[in-house]
N, C-alpha and C. Protein backbone atom coordinates (compact mmCIF):
# COMPACT_ATOMS: atom_id res chain seq x y z
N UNK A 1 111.62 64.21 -55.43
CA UNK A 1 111.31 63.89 -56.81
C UNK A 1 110.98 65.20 -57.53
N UNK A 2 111.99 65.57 -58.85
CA UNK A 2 111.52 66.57 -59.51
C UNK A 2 110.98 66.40 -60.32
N UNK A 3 109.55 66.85 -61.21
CA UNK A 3 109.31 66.15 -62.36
C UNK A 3 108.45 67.35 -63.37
N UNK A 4 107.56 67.00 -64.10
CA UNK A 4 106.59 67.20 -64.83
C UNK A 4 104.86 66.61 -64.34
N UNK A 5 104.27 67.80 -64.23
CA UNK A 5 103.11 66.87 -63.73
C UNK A 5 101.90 67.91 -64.54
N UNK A 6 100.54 67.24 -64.59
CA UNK A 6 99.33 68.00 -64.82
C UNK A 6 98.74 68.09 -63.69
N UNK A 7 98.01 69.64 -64.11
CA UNK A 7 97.28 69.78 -62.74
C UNK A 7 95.75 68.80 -63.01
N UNK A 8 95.61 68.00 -61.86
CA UNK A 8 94.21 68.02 -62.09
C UNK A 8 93.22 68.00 -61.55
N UNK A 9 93.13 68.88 -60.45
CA UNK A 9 92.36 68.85 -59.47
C UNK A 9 93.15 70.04 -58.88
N UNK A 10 92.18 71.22 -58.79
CA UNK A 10 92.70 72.47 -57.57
C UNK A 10 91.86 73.15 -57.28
N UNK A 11 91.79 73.70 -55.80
CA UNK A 11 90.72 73.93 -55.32
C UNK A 11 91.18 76.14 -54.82
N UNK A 12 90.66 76.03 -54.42
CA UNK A 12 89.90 77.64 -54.37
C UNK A 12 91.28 77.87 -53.04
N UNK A 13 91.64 79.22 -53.40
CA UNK A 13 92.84 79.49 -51.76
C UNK A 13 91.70 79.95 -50.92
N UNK A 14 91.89 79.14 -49.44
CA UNK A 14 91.71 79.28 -48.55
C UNK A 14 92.29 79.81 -47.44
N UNK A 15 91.77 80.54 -46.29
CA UNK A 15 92.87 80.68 -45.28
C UNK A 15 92.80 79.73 -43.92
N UNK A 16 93.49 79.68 -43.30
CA UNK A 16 94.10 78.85 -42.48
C UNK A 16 94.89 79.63 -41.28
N UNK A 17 94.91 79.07 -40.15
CA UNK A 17 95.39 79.48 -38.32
C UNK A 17 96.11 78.37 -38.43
N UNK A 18 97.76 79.07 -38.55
CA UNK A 18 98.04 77.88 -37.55
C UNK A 18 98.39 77.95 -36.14
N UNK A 19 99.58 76.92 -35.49
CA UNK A 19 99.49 76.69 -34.16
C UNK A 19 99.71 78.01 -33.32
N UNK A 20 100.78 78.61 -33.98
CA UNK A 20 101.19 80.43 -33.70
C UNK A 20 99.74 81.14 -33.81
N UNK A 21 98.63 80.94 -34.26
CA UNK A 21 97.61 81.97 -34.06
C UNK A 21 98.23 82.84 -35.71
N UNK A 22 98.83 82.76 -36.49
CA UNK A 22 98.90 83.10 -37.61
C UNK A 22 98.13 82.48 -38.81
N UNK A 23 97.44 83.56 -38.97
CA UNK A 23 96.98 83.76 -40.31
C UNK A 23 97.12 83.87 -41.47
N UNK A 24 97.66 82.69 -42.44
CA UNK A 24 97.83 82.83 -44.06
C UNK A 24 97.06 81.87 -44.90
N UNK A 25 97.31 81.49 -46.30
CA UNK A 25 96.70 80.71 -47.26
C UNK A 25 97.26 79.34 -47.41
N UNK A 26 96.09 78.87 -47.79
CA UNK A 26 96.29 77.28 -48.60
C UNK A 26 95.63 76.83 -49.61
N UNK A 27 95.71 75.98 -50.50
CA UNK A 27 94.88 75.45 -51.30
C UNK A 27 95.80 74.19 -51.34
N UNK A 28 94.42 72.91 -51.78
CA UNK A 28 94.62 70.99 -51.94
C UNK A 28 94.92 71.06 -53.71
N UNK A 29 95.70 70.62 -54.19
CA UNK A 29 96.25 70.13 -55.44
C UNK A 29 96.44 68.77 -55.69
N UNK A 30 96.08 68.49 -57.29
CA UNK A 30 96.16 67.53 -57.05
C UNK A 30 96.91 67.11 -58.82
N UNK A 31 98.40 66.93 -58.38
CA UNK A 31 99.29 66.38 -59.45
C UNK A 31 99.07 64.89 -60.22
N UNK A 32 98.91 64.77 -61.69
CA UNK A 32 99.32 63.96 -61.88
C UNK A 32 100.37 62.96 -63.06
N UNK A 33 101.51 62.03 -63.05
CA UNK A 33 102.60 62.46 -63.78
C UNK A 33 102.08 62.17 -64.97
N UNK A 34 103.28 62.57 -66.25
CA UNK A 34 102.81 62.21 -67.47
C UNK A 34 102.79 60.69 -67.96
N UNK A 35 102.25 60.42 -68.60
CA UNK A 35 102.10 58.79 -69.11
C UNK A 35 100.80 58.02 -69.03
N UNK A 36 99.62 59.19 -69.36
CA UNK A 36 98.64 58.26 -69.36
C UNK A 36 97.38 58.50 -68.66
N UNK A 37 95.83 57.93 -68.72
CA UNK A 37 94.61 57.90 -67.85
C UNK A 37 95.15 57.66 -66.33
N UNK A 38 95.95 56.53 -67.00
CA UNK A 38 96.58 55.83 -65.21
C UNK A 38 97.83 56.15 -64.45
N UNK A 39 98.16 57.27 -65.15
CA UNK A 39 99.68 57.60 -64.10
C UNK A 39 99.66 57.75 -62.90
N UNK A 40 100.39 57.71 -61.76
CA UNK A 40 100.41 58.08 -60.45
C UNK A 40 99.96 59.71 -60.18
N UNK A 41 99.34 59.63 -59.32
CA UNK A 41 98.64 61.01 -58.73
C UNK A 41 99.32 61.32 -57.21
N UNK A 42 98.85 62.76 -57.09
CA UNK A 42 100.06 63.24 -55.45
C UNK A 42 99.08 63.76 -55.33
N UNK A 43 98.19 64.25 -53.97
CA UNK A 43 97.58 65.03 -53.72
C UNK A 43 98.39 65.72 -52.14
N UNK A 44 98.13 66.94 -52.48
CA UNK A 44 99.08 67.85 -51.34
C UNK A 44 98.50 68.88 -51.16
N UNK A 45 98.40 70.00 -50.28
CA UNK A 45 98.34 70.98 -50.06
C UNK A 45 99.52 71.77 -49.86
N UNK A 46 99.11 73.63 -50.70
CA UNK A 46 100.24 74.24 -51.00
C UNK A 46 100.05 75.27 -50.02
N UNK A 47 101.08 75.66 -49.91
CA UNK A 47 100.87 77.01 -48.52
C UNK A 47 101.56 78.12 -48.92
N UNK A 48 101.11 79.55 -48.19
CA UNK A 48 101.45 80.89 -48.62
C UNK A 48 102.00 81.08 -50.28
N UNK A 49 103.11 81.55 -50.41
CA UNK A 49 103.25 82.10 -51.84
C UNK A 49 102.80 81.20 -52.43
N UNK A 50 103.18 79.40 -52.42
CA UNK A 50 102.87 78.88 -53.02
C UNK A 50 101.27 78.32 -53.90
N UNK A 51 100.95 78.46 -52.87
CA UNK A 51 99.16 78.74 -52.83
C UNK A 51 98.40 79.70 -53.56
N UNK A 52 99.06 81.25 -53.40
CA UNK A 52 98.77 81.92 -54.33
C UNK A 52 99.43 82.64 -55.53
N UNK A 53 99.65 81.27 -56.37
CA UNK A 53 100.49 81.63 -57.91
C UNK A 53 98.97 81.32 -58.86
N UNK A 54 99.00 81.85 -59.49
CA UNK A 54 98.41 81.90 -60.57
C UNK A 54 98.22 80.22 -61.15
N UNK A 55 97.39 79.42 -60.86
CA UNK A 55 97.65 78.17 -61.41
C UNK A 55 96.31 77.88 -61.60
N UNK A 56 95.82 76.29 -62.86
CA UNK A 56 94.92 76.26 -63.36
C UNK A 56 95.10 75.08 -63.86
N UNK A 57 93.47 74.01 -63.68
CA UNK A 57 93.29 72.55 -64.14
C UNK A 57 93.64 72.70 -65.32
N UNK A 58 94.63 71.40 -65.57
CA UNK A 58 94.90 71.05 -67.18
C UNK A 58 96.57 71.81 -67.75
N UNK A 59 97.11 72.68 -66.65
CA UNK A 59 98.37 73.19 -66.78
C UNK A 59 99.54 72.19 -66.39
N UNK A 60 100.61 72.13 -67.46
CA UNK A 60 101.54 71.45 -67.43
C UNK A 60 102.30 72.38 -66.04
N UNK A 61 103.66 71.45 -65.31
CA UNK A 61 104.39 72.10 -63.82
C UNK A 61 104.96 71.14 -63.92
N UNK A 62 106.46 72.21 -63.31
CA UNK A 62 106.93 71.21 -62.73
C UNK A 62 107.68 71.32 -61.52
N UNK A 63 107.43 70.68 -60.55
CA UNK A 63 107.48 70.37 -58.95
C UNK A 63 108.01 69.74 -58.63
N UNK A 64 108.83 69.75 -57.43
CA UNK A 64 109.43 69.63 -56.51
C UNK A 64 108.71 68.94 -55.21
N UNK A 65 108.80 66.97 -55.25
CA UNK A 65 107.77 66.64 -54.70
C UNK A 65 108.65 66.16 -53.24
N UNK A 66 108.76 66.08 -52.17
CA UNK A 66 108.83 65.29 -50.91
C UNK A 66 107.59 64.50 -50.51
N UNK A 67 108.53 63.36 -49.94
CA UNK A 67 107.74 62.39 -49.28
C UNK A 67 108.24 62.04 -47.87
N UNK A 68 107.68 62.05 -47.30
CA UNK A 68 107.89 61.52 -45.48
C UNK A 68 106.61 60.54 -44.97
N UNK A 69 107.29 59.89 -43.80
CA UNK A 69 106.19 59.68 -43.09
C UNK A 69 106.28 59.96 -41.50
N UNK A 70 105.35 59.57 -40.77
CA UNK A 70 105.34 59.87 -39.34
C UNK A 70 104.34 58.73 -38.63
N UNK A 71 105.03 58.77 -37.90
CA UNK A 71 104.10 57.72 -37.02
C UNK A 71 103.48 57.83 -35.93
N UNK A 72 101.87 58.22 -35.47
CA UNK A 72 101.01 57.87 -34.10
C UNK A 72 99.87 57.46 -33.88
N UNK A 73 100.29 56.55 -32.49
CA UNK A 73 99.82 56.00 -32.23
C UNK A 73 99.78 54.89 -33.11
N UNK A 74 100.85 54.40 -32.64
CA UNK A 74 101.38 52.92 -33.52
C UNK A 74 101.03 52.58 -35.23
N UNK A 75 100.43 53.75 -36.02
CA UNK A 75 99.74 53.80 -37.66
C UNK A 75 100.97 55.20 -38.02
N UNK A 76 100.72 54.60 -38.69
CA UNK A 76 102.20 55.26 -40.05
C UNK A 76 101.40 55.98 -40.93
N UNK A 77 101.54 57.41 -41.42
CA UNK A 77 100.92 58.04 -41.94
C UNK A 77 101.83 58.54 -43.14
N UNK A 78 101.40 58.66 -44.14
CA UNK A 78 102.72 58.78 -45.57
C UNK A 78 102.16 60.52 -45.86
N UNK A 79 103.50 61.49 -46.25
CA UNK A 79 102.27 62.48 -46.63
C UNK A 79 103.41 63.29 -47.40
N UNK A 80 102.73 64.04 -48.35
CA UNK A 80 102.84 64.66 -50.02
C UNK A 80 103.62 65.98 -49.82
N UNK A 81 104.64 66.93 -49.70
CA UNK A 81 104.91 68.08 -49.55
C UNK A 81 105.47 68.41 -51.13
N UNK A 82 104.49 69.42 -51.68
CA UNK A 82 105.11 70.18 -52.94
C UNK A 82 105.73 71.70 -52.29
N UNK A 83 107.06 71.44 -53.32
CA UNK A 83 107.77 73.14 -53.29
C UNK A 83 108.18 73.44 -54.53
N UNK A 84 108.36 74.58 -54.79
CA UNK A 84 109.26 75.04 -56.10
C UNK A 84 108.13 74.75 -57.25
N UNK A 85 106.69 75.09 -57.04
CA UNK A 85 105.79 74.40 -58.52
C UNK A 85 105.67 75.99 -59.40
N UNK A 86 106.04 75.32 -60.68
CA UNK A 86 106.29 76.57 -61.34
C UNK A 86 105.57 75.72 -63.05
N UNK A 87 104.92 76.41 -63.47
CA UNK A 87 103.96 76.67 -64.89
C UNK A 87 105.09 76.63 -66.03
N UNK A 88 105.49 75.95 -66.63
CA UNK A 88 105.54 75.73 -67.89
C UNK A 88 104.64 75.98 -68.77
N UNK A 89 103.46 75.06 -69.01
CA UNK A 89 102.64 76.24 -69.90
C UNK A 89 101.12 76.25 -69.55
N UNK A 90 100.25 77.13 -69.64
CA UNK A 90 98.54 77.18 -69.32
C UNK A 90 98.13 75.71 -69.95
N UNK A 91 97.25 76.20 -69.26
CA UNK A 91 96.14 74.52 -70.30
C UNK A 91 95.64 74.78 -71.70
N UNK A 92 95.87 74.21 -72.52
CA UNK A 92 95.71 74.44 -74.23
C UNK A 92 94.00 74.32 -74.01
């Protein structure tokens, strides 16, 4: 799903290990589309470059959303992957 979204909710870059014993960034985002108090919301976490772009609550984007799921131990887990989020314009 490509769209238009507000930011509204983003949190501070963090770093992160992963399974390799490598060391880079993340930060939790949290999209939501246009149309309203009640539009649908995505919450995801962004990794390396993506993580550290210049971004800010109340900024229009627009992203590049995937959805998957996976399944263990017999529970189905649904989960959010943003790529390609790029600033259209700061927050007025």
């Amino acid at each position: 799903m490509n769209n238009i979204f507000k930011i509204t909710k983003l949190e501070e870059v963090r770093p992160y290990t992963n399974q390799k014993g490598i060391t880079s960034h993340c930060r939790d985002i949290q999209l939501q589309q246009l149309g309203g108090k009640f539009a649908d919301r995505f919450t995801s976490t962004l990794f390396d470059a993506e993580a550290e772009k210049e971004l800010e609550e109340g900024a229009l984007v627009a992203a590049q959303l995937y959805f998957y799921t996976t399944e263990y131990n017999e529970r189905v887990f649904q989960n959010v992957s943003i790529s390609d989020i790029e600033i259209i314009n700061k927050k007025s």
